[in-house]
N, CA, C and O atoms as a GROMACS GRO file, in nm:
protein
  588
    1UNK      N    1  13.136   9.585  12.856
    1UNK     CA    2  13.131   9.562  12.712
    1UNK      C    3  13.263   9.610  12.646
    1UNK      O    4  13.335   9.531  12.584
    2UNK      N    5  13.293   9.738  12.659
    2UNK     CA    6  13.415   9.793  12.603
    2UNK      C    7  13.521   9.799  12.712
    2UNK      O    8  13.492   9.843  12.823
    3UNK      N    9  13.642   9.755  12.682
    3UNK     CA   10  13.748   9.748  12.781
    3UNK      C   11  13.864   9.840  12.750
    3UNK      O   12  13.938   9.877  12.842
    4UNK      N   13  13.883   9.878  12.623
    4UNK     CA   14  13.994   9.961  12.586
    4UNK      C   15  13.947  10.058  12.472
    4UNK      O   16  13.916  10.015  12.361
    5UNK      N   17  13.944  10.188  12.506
    5UNK     CA   18  13.888  10.286  12.414
    5UNK      C   19  14.002  10.378  12.361
    5UNK      O   20  14.084  10.429  12.438
    6UNK      N   21  14.004  10.395  12.230
    6UNK     CA   22  14.093  10.492  12.169
    6UNK      C   23  14.018  10.623  12.156
    6UNK      O   24  13.906  10.629  12.104
    7UNK      N   25  14.084  10.728  12.203
    7UNK     CA   26  14.022  10.865  12.197
    7UNK      C   27  14.116  10.953  12.123
    7UNK      O   28  14.212  11.004  12.182
    8UNK      N   29  14.093  10.974  11.988
    8UNK     CA   30  14.175  11.068  11.913
    8UNK      C   31  14.147  11.209  11.959
    8UNK      O   32  14.032  11.241  11.990
    9UNK      N   33  14.247  11.294  11.966
    9UNK     CA   34  14.232  11.433  12.005
    9UNK      C   35  14.322  11.518  11.923
    9UNK      O   36  14.429  11.476  11.879
   10UNK      N   37  14.276  11.643  11.903
   10UNK     CA   38  14.360  11.739  11.829
   10UNK      C   39  14.382  11.866  11.913
   10UNK      O   40  14.448  11.960  11.868
   11UNK      N   41  14.327  11.869  12.033
   11UNK     CA   42  14.348  11.986  12.118
   11UNK      C   43  14.245  12.096  12.096
   11UNK      O   44  14.247  12.197  12.168
   12UNK      N   45  14.155  12.080  12.000
   12UNK     CA   46  14.053  12.181  11.977
   12UNK      C   47  13.951  12.182  12.095
   12UNK      O   48  13.949  12.089  12.176
   13UNK      N   49  13.870  12.285  12.103
   13UNK     CA   50  13.768  12.294  12.207
   13UNK      C   51  13.674  12.178  12.193
   13UNK      O   52  13.638  12.118  12.294
   14UNK      N   53  13.632  12.145  12.076
   14UNK     CA   54  13.543  12.031  12.058
   14UNK      C   55  13.607  11.897  12.100
   14UNK      O   56  13.542  11.810  12.156
   15UNK      N   57  13.734  11.885  12.070
   15UNK     CA   58  13.805  11.764  12.107
   15UNK      C   59  13.825  11.752  12.259
   15UNK      O   60  13.819  11.644  12.316
   16UNK      N   61  13.850  11.869  12.321
   16UNK     CA   62  13.868  11.870  12.470
   16UNK      C   63  13.737  11.827  12.536
   16UNK      O   64  13.740  11.751  12.634
   17UNK      N   65  13.624  11.873  12.486
   17UNK     CA   66  13.493  11.827  12.543
   17UNK      C   67  13.473  11.680  12.523
   17UNK      O   68  13.419  11.612  12.611
   18UNK      N   69  13.515  11.629  12.412
   18UNK     CA   70  13.504  11.484  12.383
   18UNK      C   71  13.590  11.402  12.475
   18UNK      O   72  13.553  11.294  12.520
   19UNK      N   73  13.712  11.458  12.502
   19UNK     CA   74  13.801  11.387  12.596
   19UNK      C   75  13.734  11.375  12.735
   19UNK      O   76  13.736  11.268  12.796
   20UNK      N   77  13.678  11.482  12.782
   20UNK     CA   78  13.605  11.477  12.912
   20UNK      C   79  13.493  11.379  12.910
   20UNK      O   80  13.478  11.303  13.006
   21UNK      N   81  13.413  11.376  12.807
   21UNK     CA   82  13.298  11.281  12.799
   21UNK      C   83  13.348  11.140  12.786
   21UNK      O   84  13.289  11.050  12.844
   22UNK      N   85  13.458  11.117  12.710
   22UNK     CA   86  13.510  10.984  12.695
   22UNK      C   87  13.560  10.930  12.827
   22UNK      O   88  13.543  10.811  12.855
   23UNK      N   89  13.621  11.014  12.908
   23UNK     CA   90  13.668  10.974  13.041
   23UNK      C   91  13.552  10.928  13.128
   23UNK      O   92  13.562  10.825  13.195
   24UNK      N   93  13.442  11.005  13.126
   24UNK     CA   94  13.323  10.963  13.205
   24UNK      C   95  13.268  10.831  13.153
   24UNK      O   96  13.232  10.744  13.232
   25UNK      N   97  13.260  10.814  13.019
   25UNK     CA   98  13.210  10.694  12.958
   25UNK      C   99  13.300  10.577  13.002
   25UNK      O  100  13.249  10.473  13.045
   26UNK      N  101  13.434  10.593  12.992
   26UNK     CA  102  13.527  10.487  13.032
   26UNK      C  103  13.514  10.451  13.177
   26UNK      O  104  13.517  10.333  13.213
   27UNK      N  105  13.499  10.550  13.262
   27UNK     CA  106  13.487  10.522  13.406
   27UNK      C  107  13.360  10.441  13.431
   27UNK      O  108  13.362  10.347  13.510
   28UNK      N  109  13.248  10.477  13.365
   28UNK     CA  110  13.121  10.405  13.384
   28UNK      C  111  13.127  10.261  13.326
   28UNK      O  112  13.063  10.168  13.375
   29UNK      N  113  13.209  10.249  13.217
   29UNK     CA  114  13.218  10.115  13.154
   29UNK      C  115  13.329  10.029  13.215
   29UNK      O  116  13.341   9.911  13.184
   30UNK      N  117  13.411  10.090  13.301
   30UNK     CA  118  13.522  10.017  13.360
   30UNK      C  119  13.633   9.992  13.253
   30UNK      O  120  13.705   9.892  13.257
   31UNK      N  121  13.643  10.084  13.161
   31UNK     CA  122  13.741  10.069  13.052
   31UNK      C  123  13.866  10.155  13.074
   31UNK      O  124  13.865  10.248  13.154
   32UNK      N  125  13.968  10.123  13.004
   32UNK     CA  126  14.088  10.210  13.001
   32UNK      C  127  14.093  10.287  12.868
   32UNK      O  128  14.024  10.250  12.773
   33UNK      N  129  14.172  10.389  12.862
   33UNK     CA  130  14.175  10.478  12.744
   33UNK      C  131  14.319  10.487  12.691
   33UNK      O  132  14.416  10.488  12.767
   34UNK      N  133  14.331  10.493  12.561
   34UNK     CA  134  14.453  10.542  12.497
   34UNK      C  135  14.414  10.667  12.422
   34UNK      O  136  14.332  10.664  12.331
   35UNK      N  137  14.476  10.778  12.464
   35UNK     CA  138  14.459  10.907  12.392
   35UNK      C  139  14.558  10.908  12.278
   35UNK      O  140  14.674  10.869  12.294
   36UNK      N  141  14.512  10.953  12.161
   36UNK     CA  142  14.590  10.952  12.042
   36UNK      C  143  14.593  11.084  11.968
   36UNK      O  144  14.490  11.150  11.956
   37UNK      N  145  14.708  11.124  11.918
   37UNK     CA  146  14.723  11.245  11.842
   37UNK      C  147  14.805  11.215  11.714
   37UNK      O  148  14.918  11.165  11.722
   38UNK      N  149  14.749  11.246  11.598
   38UNK     CA  150  14.816  11.227  11.471
   38UNK      C  151  14.894  11.357  11.434
   38UNK      O  152  14.835  11.459  11.399
   39UNK      N  153  15.020  11.351  11.443
   39UNK     CA  154  15.107  11.465  11.412
   39UNK      C  155  15.116  11.489  11.264
   39UNK      O  156  15.127  11.393  11.187
   40UNK      N  157  15.112  11.614  11.219
   40UNK     CA  158  15.128  11.640  11.077
   40UNK      C  159  15.275  11.619  11.038
   40UNK      O  160  15.365  11.634  11.121
   41UNK      N  161  15.297  11.584  10.913
   41UNK     CA  162  15.429  11.574  10.858
   41UNK      C  163  15.474  11.706  10.808
   41UNK      O  164  15.390  11.794  10.790
   42UNK      N  165  15.600  11.726  10.785
   42UNK     CA  166  15.656  11.853  10.732
   42UNK      C  167  15.594  11.875  10.594
   42UNK      O  168  15.601  11.787  10.508
   43UNK      N  169  15.532  11.993  10.572
   43UNK     CA  170  15.472  12.022  10.441
   43UNK      C  171  15.578  12.037  10.335
   43UNK      O  172  15.683  12.098  10.356
   44UNK      N  173  15.550  11.982  10.223
   44UNK     CA  174  15.646  11.997  10.108
   44UNK      C  175  15.646  12.138  10.065
   44UNK      O  176  15.541  12.199  10.046
   45UNK      N  177  15.768  12.194  10.048
   45UNK     CA  178  15.779  12.332  10.003
   45UNK      C  179  15.731  12.349   9.858
   45UNK      O  180  15.752  12.261   9.775
   46UNK      N  181  15.668  12.459   9.830
   46UNK     CA  182  15.622  12.492   9.699
   46UNK      C  183  15.712  12.602   9.642
   46UNK      O  184  15.724  12.710   9.700
   47UNK      N  185  15.771  12.576   9.533
   47UNK     CA  186  15.863  12.675   9.474
   47UNK      C  187  15.798  12.737   9.348
   47UNK      O  188  15.713  12.675   9.283
   48UNK      N  189  15.838  12.856   9.318
   48UNK     CA  190  15.787  12.923   9.198
   48UNK      C  191  15.763  13.068   9.227
   48UNK      O  192  15.782  13.112   9.340
   49UNK      N  193  15.721  13.140   9.130
   49UNK     CA  194  15.698  13.282   9.145
   49UNK      C  195  15.586  13.305   9.244
   49UNK      O  196  15.478  13.247   9.233
   50UNK      N  197  15.616  13.392   9.341
   50UNK     CA  198  15.515  13.425   9.443
   50UNK      C  199  15.506  13.330   9.558
   50UNK      O  200  15.427  13.350   9.651
   51UNK      N  201  15.589  13.224   9.553
   51UNK     CA  202  15.583  13.127   9.666
   51UNK      C  203  15.646  13.189   9.792
   51UNK      O  204  15.742  13.265   9.786
   52UNK      N  205  15.587  13.153   9.905
   52UNK     CA  206  15.641  13.199  10.030
   52UNK      C  207  15.747  13.099  10.078
   52UNK      O  208  15.731  12.977  10.069
   53UNK      N  209  15.854  13.156  10.129
   53UNK     CA  210  15.960  13.068  10.183
   53UNK      C  211  15.941  13.058  10.336
   53UNK      O  212  15.938  13.159  10.407
   54UNK      N  213  15.928  12.934  10.384
   54UNK     CA  214  15.915  12.909  10.522
   54UNK      C  215  16.054  12.877  10.579
   54UNK      O  216  16.114  12.778  10.536
   55UNK      N  217  16.104  12.953  10.670
   55UNK     CA  218  16.241  12.928  10.721
   55UNK      C  219  16.247  12.807  10.818
   55UNK      O  220  16.356  12.773  10.865
   56UNK      N  221  16.139  12.745  10.848
   56UNK     CA  222  16.134  12.631  10.942
   56UNK      C  223  16.194  12.512  10.874
   56UNK      O  224  16.158  12.480  10.760
   57UNK      N  225  16.286  12.445  10.941
   57UNK     CA  226  16.348  12.324  10.888
   57UNK      C  227  16.259  12.204  10.922
   57UNK      O  228  16.176  12.215  11.012
   58UNK      N  229  16.273  12.095  10.855
   58UNK     CA  230  16.197  11.976  10.889
   58UNK      C  231  16.217  11.932  11.036
   58UNK      O  232  16.124  11.885  11.102
   59UNK      N  233  16.338  11.950  11.083
   59UNK     CA  234  16.370  11.910  11.222
   59UNK      C  235  16.296  12.000  11.322
   59UNK      O  236  16.241  11.952  11.420
   60UNK      N  237  16.296  12.133  11.293
   60UNK     CA  238  16.225  12.225  11.380
   60UNK      C  239  16.079  12.202  11.379
   60UNK      O  240  16.013  12.213  11.483
   61UNK      N  241  16.024  12.170  11.261
   61UNK     CA  242  15.881  12.138  11.248
   61UNK      C  243  15.847  12.014  11.328
   61UNK      O  244  15.749  12.014  11.402
   62UNK      N  245  15.925  11.910  11.315
   62UNK     CA  246  15.901  11.786  11.388
   62UNK      C  247  15.908  11.806  11.536
   62UNK      O  248  15.826  11.753  11.611
   63UNK      N  249  16.007  11.885  11.580
   63UNK     CA  250  16.018  11.908  11.728
   63UNK      C  251  15.896  11.985  11.778
   63UNK      O  252  15.839  11.952  11.882
   64UNK      N  253  15.856  12.086  11.703
   64UNK     CA  254  15.738  12.166  11.742
   64UNK      C  255  15.611  12.082  11.745
   64UNK      O  256  15.531  12.092  11.838
   65UNK      N  257  15.595  11.997  11.641
   65UNK     CA  258  15.474  11.912  11.636
   65UNK      C  259  15.474  11.812  11.748
   65UNK      O  260  15.369  11.786  11.806
   66UNK      N  261  15.590  11.754  11.784
   66UNK     CA  262  15.598  11.660  11.895
   66UNK      C  263  15.571  11.724  12.027
   66UNK      O  264  15.510  11.663  12.115
   67UNK      N  265  15.617  11.849  12.044
   67UNK     CA  266  15.591  11.923  12.167
   67UNK      C  267  15.443  11.952  12.182
   67UNK      O  268  15.387  11.937  12.290
   68UNK      N  269  15.380  11.994  12.072
   68UNK     CA  270  15.234  12.022  12.074
   68UNK      C  271  15.158  11.894  12.107
   68UNK      O  272  15.068  11.896  12.191
   69UNK      N  273  15.194  11.782  12.042
   69UNK     CA  274  15.130  11.655  12.067
   69UNK      C  275  15.138  11.616  12.214
   69UNK      O  276  15.039  11.576  12.276
   70UNK      N  277  15.261  11.628  12.269
   70UNK     CA  278  15.277  11.589  12.410
   70UNK      C  279  15.194  11.674  12.504
   70UNK      O  280  15.136  11.625  12.601
   71UNK      N  281  15.189  11.803  12.473
   71UNK     CA  282  15.106  11.899  12.557
   71UNK      C  283  14.960  11.857  12.553
   71UNK      O  284  14.897  11.847  12.658
   72UNK      N  285  14.906  11.832  12.435
   72UNK     CA  286  14.768  11.792  12.419
   72UNK      C  287  14.740  11.662  12.491
   72UNK      O  288  14.642  11.651  12.565
   73UNK      N  289  14.825  11.567  12.470
   73UNK     CA  290  14.808  11.432  12.530
   73UNK      C  291  14.823  11.439  12.681
   73UNK      O  292  14.748  11.371  12.752
   74UNK      N  293  14.914  11.517  12.733
   74UNK     CA  294  14.932  11.533  12.879
   74UNK      C  295  14.804  11.590  12.943
   74UNK      O  296  14.765  11.548  13.052
   75UNK      N  297  14.740  11.688  12.874
   75UNK     CA  298  14.616  11.745  12.928
   75UNK      C  299  14.505  11.638  12.933
   75UNK      O  300  14.432  11.627  13.032
   76UNK      N  301  14.495  11.558  12.825
   76UNK     CA  302  14.393  11.454  12.822
   76UNK      C  303  14.420  11.350  12.932
   76UNK      O  304  14.328  11.310  13.003
   77UNK      N  305  14.542  11.308  12.947
   77UNK     CA  306  14.577  11.209  13.046
   77UNK      C  307  14.549  11.262  13.188
   77UNK      O  308  14.503  11.186  13.273
   78UNK      N  309  14.573  11.388  13.215
   78UNK     CA  310  14.548  11.453  13.344
   78UNK      C  311  14.401  11.442  13.379
   78UNK      O  312  14.366  11.417  13.494
   79UNK      N  313  14.313  11.462  13.279
   79UNK     CA  314  14.170  11.450  13.303
   79UNK      C  315  14.137  11.308  13.342
   79UNK      O  316  14.062  11.286  13.437
   80UNK      N  317  14.193  11.210  13.272
   80UNK     CA  318  14.163  11.072  13.306
   80UNK      C  319  14.217  11.036  13.444
   80UNK      O  320  14.150  10.970  13.523
   81UNK      N  321  14.339  11.081  13.472
   81UNK     CA  322  14.397  11.054  13.606
   81UNK      C  323  14.315  11.113  13.715
   81UNK      O  324  14.300  11.053  13.822
   82UNK      N  325  14.257  11.235  13.693
   82UNK     CA  326  14.177  11.298  13.798
   82UNK      C  327  14.046  11.223  13.826
   82UNK      O  328  13.986  11.236  13.932
   83UNK      N  329  14.004  11.145  13.724
   83UNK     CA  330  13.880  11.065  13.746
   83UNK      C  331  13.908  10.920  13.778
   83UNK      O  332  13.814  10.840  13.791
   84UNK      N  333  14.033  10.884  13.792
   84UNK     CA  334  14.070  10.749  13.831
   84UNK      C  335  14.058  10.652  13.715
   84UNK      O  336  14.040  10.532  13.738
   85UNK      N  337  14.068  10.700  13.592
   85UNK     CA  338  14.060  10.612  13.473
   85UNK      C  339  14.201  10.586  13.422
   85UNK      O  340  14.279  10.678  13.398
   86UNK      N  341  14.231  10.455  13.405
   86UNK     CA  342  14.361  10.418  13.348
   86UNK      C  343  14.377  10.471  13.213
   86UNK      O  344  14.289  10.449  13.130
   87UNK      N  345  14.482  10.540  13.182
   87UNK     CA  346  14.501  10.601  13.049
   87UNK      C  347  14.650  10.598  13.007
   87UNK      O  348  14.741  10.606  13.090
   88UNK      N  349  14.667  10.586  12.876
   88UNK     CA  350  14.799  10.591  12.815
   88UNK      C  351  14.786  10.689  12.697
   88UNK      O  352  14.676  10.727  12.657
   89UNK      N  353  14.901  10.727  12.642
   89UNK     CA  354  14.899  10.819  12.526
   89UNK      C  355  14.982  10.762  12.413
   89UNK      O  356  15.068  10.677  12.436
   90UNK      N  357  14.956  10.807  12.292
   90UNK     CA  358  15.026  10.761  12.175
   90UNK      C  359  15.019  10.869  12.072
   90UNK      O  360  14.917  10.937  12.061
   91UNK      N  361  15.126  10.886  11.995
   91UNK     CA  362  15.125  10.982  11.881
   91UNK      C  363  15.216  10.930  11.773
   91UNK      O  364  15.320  10.870  11.803
   92UNK      N  365  15.182  10.952  11.651
   92UNK     CA  366  15.264  10.915  11.534
   92UNK      C  367  15.254  11.033  11.434
   92UNK      O  368  15.163  11.117  11.441
   93UNK      N  369  15.351  11.035  11.343
   93UNK     CA  370  15.348  11.132  11.233
   93UNK      C  371  15.280  11.063  11.118
   93UNK      O  372  15.323  10.956  11.075
   94UNK      N  373  15.175  11.124  11.069
   94UNK     CA  374  15.104  11.066  10.956
   94UNK      C  375  15.025  11.177  10.885
   94UNK      O  376  14.952  11.252  10.950
   95UNK      N  377  15.039  11.189  10.756
   95UNK     CA  378  14.966  11.291  10.681
   95UNK      C  379  14.820  11.261  10.665
   95UNK      O  380  14.744  11.348  10.622
   96UNK      N  381  14.778  11.140  10.697
   96UNK     CA  382  14.640  11.099  10.673
   96UNK      C  383  14.584  11.056  10.811
   96UNK      O  384  14.592  10.940  10.851
   97UNK      N  385  14.525  11.156  10.883
   97UNK     CA  386  14.482  11.128  11.023
   97UNK      C  387  14.389  11.010  11.041
   97UNK      O  388  14.404  10.934  11.136
   98UNK      N  389  14.291  10.992  10.950
   98UNK     CA  390  14.199  10.884  10.972
   98UNK      C  391  14.266  10.750  10.967
   98UNK      O  392  14.228  10.659  11.040
   99UNK      N  393  14.370  10.736  10.878
   99UNK     CA  394  14.443  10.611  10.872
   99UNK      C  395  14.528  10.589  11.002
   99UNK      O  396  14.539  10.477  11.053
  100UNK      N  397  14.585  10.695  11.049
  100UNK     CA  398  14.663  10.688  11.174
  100UNK      C  399  14.574  10.649  11.291
  100UNK      O  400  14.617  10.574  11.379
  101UNK      N  401  14.452  10.697  11.294
  101UNK     CA  402  14.357  10.662  11.402
  101UNK      C  403  14.322  10.515  11.398
  101UNK      O  404  14.327  10.445  11.499
  102UNK      N  405  14.287  10.470  11.279
  102UNK     CA  406  14.253  10.326  11.264
  102UNK      C  407  14.371  10.237  11.299
  102UNK      O  408  14.356  10.137  11.370
  103UNK      N  409  14.491  10.276  11.247
  103UNK     CA  410  14.610  10.195  11.283
  103UNK      C  411  14.637  10.195  11.433
  103UNK      O  412  14.675  10.092  11.489
  104UNK      N  413  14.617  10.307  11.498
  104UNK     CA  414  14.637  10.314  11.645
  104UNK      C  415  14.541  10.224  11.717
  104UNK      O  416  14.579  10.154  11.810
  105UNK      N  417  14.416  10.226  11.674
  105UNK     CA  418  14.319  10.136  11.740
  105UNK      C  419  14.355   9.989  11.723
  105UNK      O  420  14.339   9.909  11.816
  106UNK      N  421  14.404   9.952  11.606
  106UNK     CA  422  14.446   9.814  11.581
  106UNK      C  423  14.574   9.783  11.661
  106UNK      O  424  14.584   9.678  11.725
  107UNK      N  425  14.665   9.870  11.657
  107UNK     CA  426  14.798   9.852  11.726
  107UNK      C  427  14.778   9.832  11.878
  107UNK      O  428  14.844   9.749  11.940
  108UNK      N  429  14.685   9.910  11.933
  108UNK     CA  430  14.664   9.901  12.080
  108UNK      C  431  14.557   9.800  12.122
  108UNK      O  432  14.533   9.780  12.241
  109UNK      N  433  14.494   9.736  12.021
  109UNK     CA  434  14.391   9.639  12.055
  109UNK      C  435  14.265   9.703  12.116
  109UNK      O  436  14.200   9.644  12.202
  110UNK      N  437  14.234   9.821  12.069
  110UNK     CA  438  14.117   9.888  12.122
  110UNK      C  439  13.989   9.828  12.065
  110UNK      O  440  13.986   9.785  11.950
  111UNK      N  441  13.883   9.825  12.145
  111UNK     CA  442  13.758   9.771  12.100
  111UNK      C  443  13.655   9.879  12.072
  111UNK      O  444  13.542   9.848  12.036
  112UNK      N  445  13.694  10.009  12.089
  112UNK     CA  446  13.603  10.117  12.057
  112UNK      C  447  13.688  10.242  12.027
  112UNK      O  448  13.788  10.267  12.093
  113UNK      N  449  13.645  10.317  11.927
  113UNK     CA  450  13.703  10.447  11.900
  113UNK      C  451  13.598  10.553  11.939
  113UNK      O  452  13.486  10.549  11.888
  114UNK      N  453  13.632  10.643  12.024
  114UNK     CA  454  13.543  10.747  12.075
  114UNK      C  455  13.588  10.878  12.017
  114UNK      O  456  13.692  10.929  12.056
  115UNK      N  457  13.510  10.936  11.923
  115UNK     CA  458  13.558  11.052  11.846
  115UNK      C  459  13.455  11.168  11.850
  115UNK      O  460  13.335  11.149  11.873
  116UNK      N  461  13.511  11.286  11.827
  116UNK     CA  462  13.429  11.404  11.813
  116UNK      C  463  13.382  11.420  11.671
  116UNK      O  464  13.442  11.365  11.579
  117UNK      N  465  13.274  11.495  11.653
  117UNK     CA  466  13.231  11.534  11.516
  117UNK      C  467  13.182  11.681  11.520
  117UNK      O  468  13.110  11.724  11.611
  118UNK      N  469  13.223  11.752  11.420
  118UNK     CA  470  13.178  11.889  11.405
  118UNK      C  471  13.031  11.898  11.365
  118UNK      O  472  12.967  12.001  11.386
  119UNK      N  473  12.978  11.790  11.309
  119UNK     CA  474  12.836  11.785  11.271
  119UNK      C  475  12.807  11.862  11.140
  119UNK      O  476  12.695  11.908  11.117
  120UNK      N  477  12.911  11.876  11.056
  120UNK     CA  478  12.887  11.947  10.930
  120UNK      C  479  12.798  11.864  10.840
  120UNK      O  480  12.813  11.742  10.831
  121UNK      N  481  12.710  11.930  10.776
  121UNK     CA  482  12.614  11.858  10.689
  121UNK      C  483  12.615  11.922  10.550
  121UNK      O  484  12.673  12.029  10.529
  122UNK      N  485  12.552  11.856  10.460
  122UNK     CA  486  12.536  11.910  10.327
  122UNK      C  487  12.664  11.936  10.256
  122UNK      O  488  12.757  11.856  10.264
  123UNK      N  489  12.670  12.051  10.185
  123UNK     CA  490  12.788  12.082  10.103
  123UNK      C  491  12.913  12.100  10.187
  123UNK      O  492  13.022  12.062  10.146
  124UNK      N  493  12.896  12.160  10.309
  124UNK     CA  494  13.017  12.183  10.394
  124UNK      C  495  13.080  12.049  10.433
  124UNK      O  496  13.201  12.032  10.427
  125UNK      N  497  12.993  11.954  10.473
  125UNK     CA  498  13.043  11.820  10.506
  125UNK      C  499  13.108  11.753  10.391
  125UNK      O  500  13.210  11.686  10.408
  126UNK      N  501  13.050  11.769  10.270
  126UNK     CA  502  13.099  11.705  10.150
  126UNK      C  503  13.233  11.764  10.113
  126UNK      O  504  13.329  11.690  10.089
  127UNK      N  505  13.242  11.898  10.108
  127UNK     CA  506  13.362  11.963  10.067
  127UNK      C  507  13.476  11.954  10.165
  127UNK      O  508  13.591  11.929  10.127
  128UNK      N  509  13.446  11.975  10.289
  128UNK     CA  510  13.552  11.972  10.392
  128UNK      C  511  13.591  11.832  10.429
  128UNK      O  512  13.701  11.810  10.480
  129UNK      N  513  13.503  11.738  10.403
  129UNK     CA  514  13.529  11.602  10.445
  129UNK      C  515  13.533  11.595  10.594
  129UNK      O  516  13.517  11.697  10.662
  130UNK      N  517  13.554  11.479  10.648
  130UNK     CA  518  13.554  11.462  10.792
  130UNK      C  519  13.641  11.344  10.825
  130UNK      O  520  13.622  11.235  10.771
  131UNK      N  521  13.735  11.364  10.913
  131UNK     CA  522  13.817  11.251  10.960
  131UNK      C  523  13.723  11.150  11.028
  131UNK      O  524  13.741  11.029  11.012
  132UNK      N  525  13.627  11.197  11.102
  132UNK     CA  526  13.534  11.108  11.170
  132UNK      C  527  13.460  11.024  11.066
  132UNK      O  528  13.450  10.902  11.081
  133UNK      N  529  13.409  11.088  10.961
  133UNK     CA  530  13.339  11.012  10.854
  133UNK      C  531  13.427  10.909  10.792
  133UNK      O  532  13.381  10.798  10.764
  134UNK      N  533  13.551  10.940  10.770
  134UNK     CA  534  13.651  10.850  10.712
  134UNK      C  535  13.679  10.731  10.800
  134UNK      O  536  13.692  10.618  10.753
  135UNK      N  537  13.690  10.759  10.931
  135UNK     CA  538  13.711  10.650  11.028
  135UNK      C  539  13.585  10.562  11.029
  135UNK      O  540  13.596  10.439  11.028
  136UNK      N  541  13.467  10.623  11.031
  136UNK     CA  542  13.346  10.545  11.025
  136UNK      C  543  13.338  10.453  10.908
  136UNK      O  544  13.296  10.338  10.918
  137UNK      N  545  13.381  10.508  10.792
  137UNK     CA  546  13.376  10.434  10.667
  137UNK      C  547  13.473  10.319  10.659
  137UNK      O  548  13.439  10.213  10.606
  138UNK      N  549  13.595  10.338  10.711
  138UNK     CA  550  13.706  10.245  10.692
  138UNK      C  551  13.740  10.156  10.809
  138UNK      O  552  13.806  10.053  10.791
  139UNK      N  553  13.696  10.192  10.928
  139UNK     CA  554  13.738  10.119  11.048
  139UNK      C  555  13.650   9.990  11.069
  139UNK      O  556  13.529   9.989  11.046
  140UNK      N  557  13.720   9.884  11.112
  140UNK     CA  558  13.650   9.765  11.149
  140UNK      C  559  13.616   9.766  11.299
  140UNK      O  560  13.536   9.685  11.347
  141UNK      N  561  13.677   9.860  11.370
  141UNK     CA  562  13.650   9.880  11.511
  141UNK      C  563  13.528   9.970  11.529
  141UNK      O  564  13.518  10.071  11.459
  142UNK      N  565  13.438   9.938  11.616
  142UNK     CA  566  13.324  10.026  11.637
  142UNK      C  567  13.363  10.165  11.671
  142UNK      O  568  13.463  10.187  11.739
  143UNK      N  569  13.284  10.263  11.626
  143UNK     CA  570  13.313  10.406  11.647
  143UNK      C  571  13.192  10.467  11.714
  143UNK      O  572  13.078  10.452  11.669
  144UNK      N  573  13.219  10.537  11.825
  144UNK     CA  574  13.113  10.614  11.892
  144UNK      C  575  13.144  10.757  11.864
  144UNK      O  576  13.251  10.806  11.898
  145UNK      N  577  13.045  10.830  11.800
  145UNK     CA  578  13.062  10.968  11.766
  145UNK      C  579  12.992  11.057  11.867
  145UNK      O  580  12.873  11.044  11.895
  146UNK      N  581  13.071  11.149  11.922
  146UNK     CA  582  13.014  11.239  12.023
  146UNK      C  583  13.010  11.382  11.966
  146UNK      O  584  13.110  11.434  11.917
  147UNK      N  585  12.890  11.445  11.973
  147UNK     CA  586  12.873  11.579  11.923
  147UNK      C  587  12.827  11.668  12.033
  147UNK      O  588  12.806  11.788  12.011
   0.00000   0.00000   0.00000
């Protein structure tokens, strides 16, 4: 049924568990995976009384973010490789992760997005928002939520 699965990951413990489960799912479905990481953009400095000055340059920030992304994606791909599941990786810089996830699924022709959810409910879910909820709301690609 599903042939190409996008698995967004952020390197968190929850996300690592989801990567492992997605690999098993892909192996059973005979699907391939694209692991995806949305890199943050350099935060705009805030000036004024009491503002903290961050000595990190935009270039240093970008290099650090790219290194972190590659490390996270390499770990995910190693899990897929160990299970014999065909996998690729992708990362982009985008301040709006849910949009980056949806764009990645479209760009790679994925027919399923396999995501983690923290399972926040009530006021916490409303206030904190959820990238998973936003993907569910805006994506035309089916989304499988793993908790």
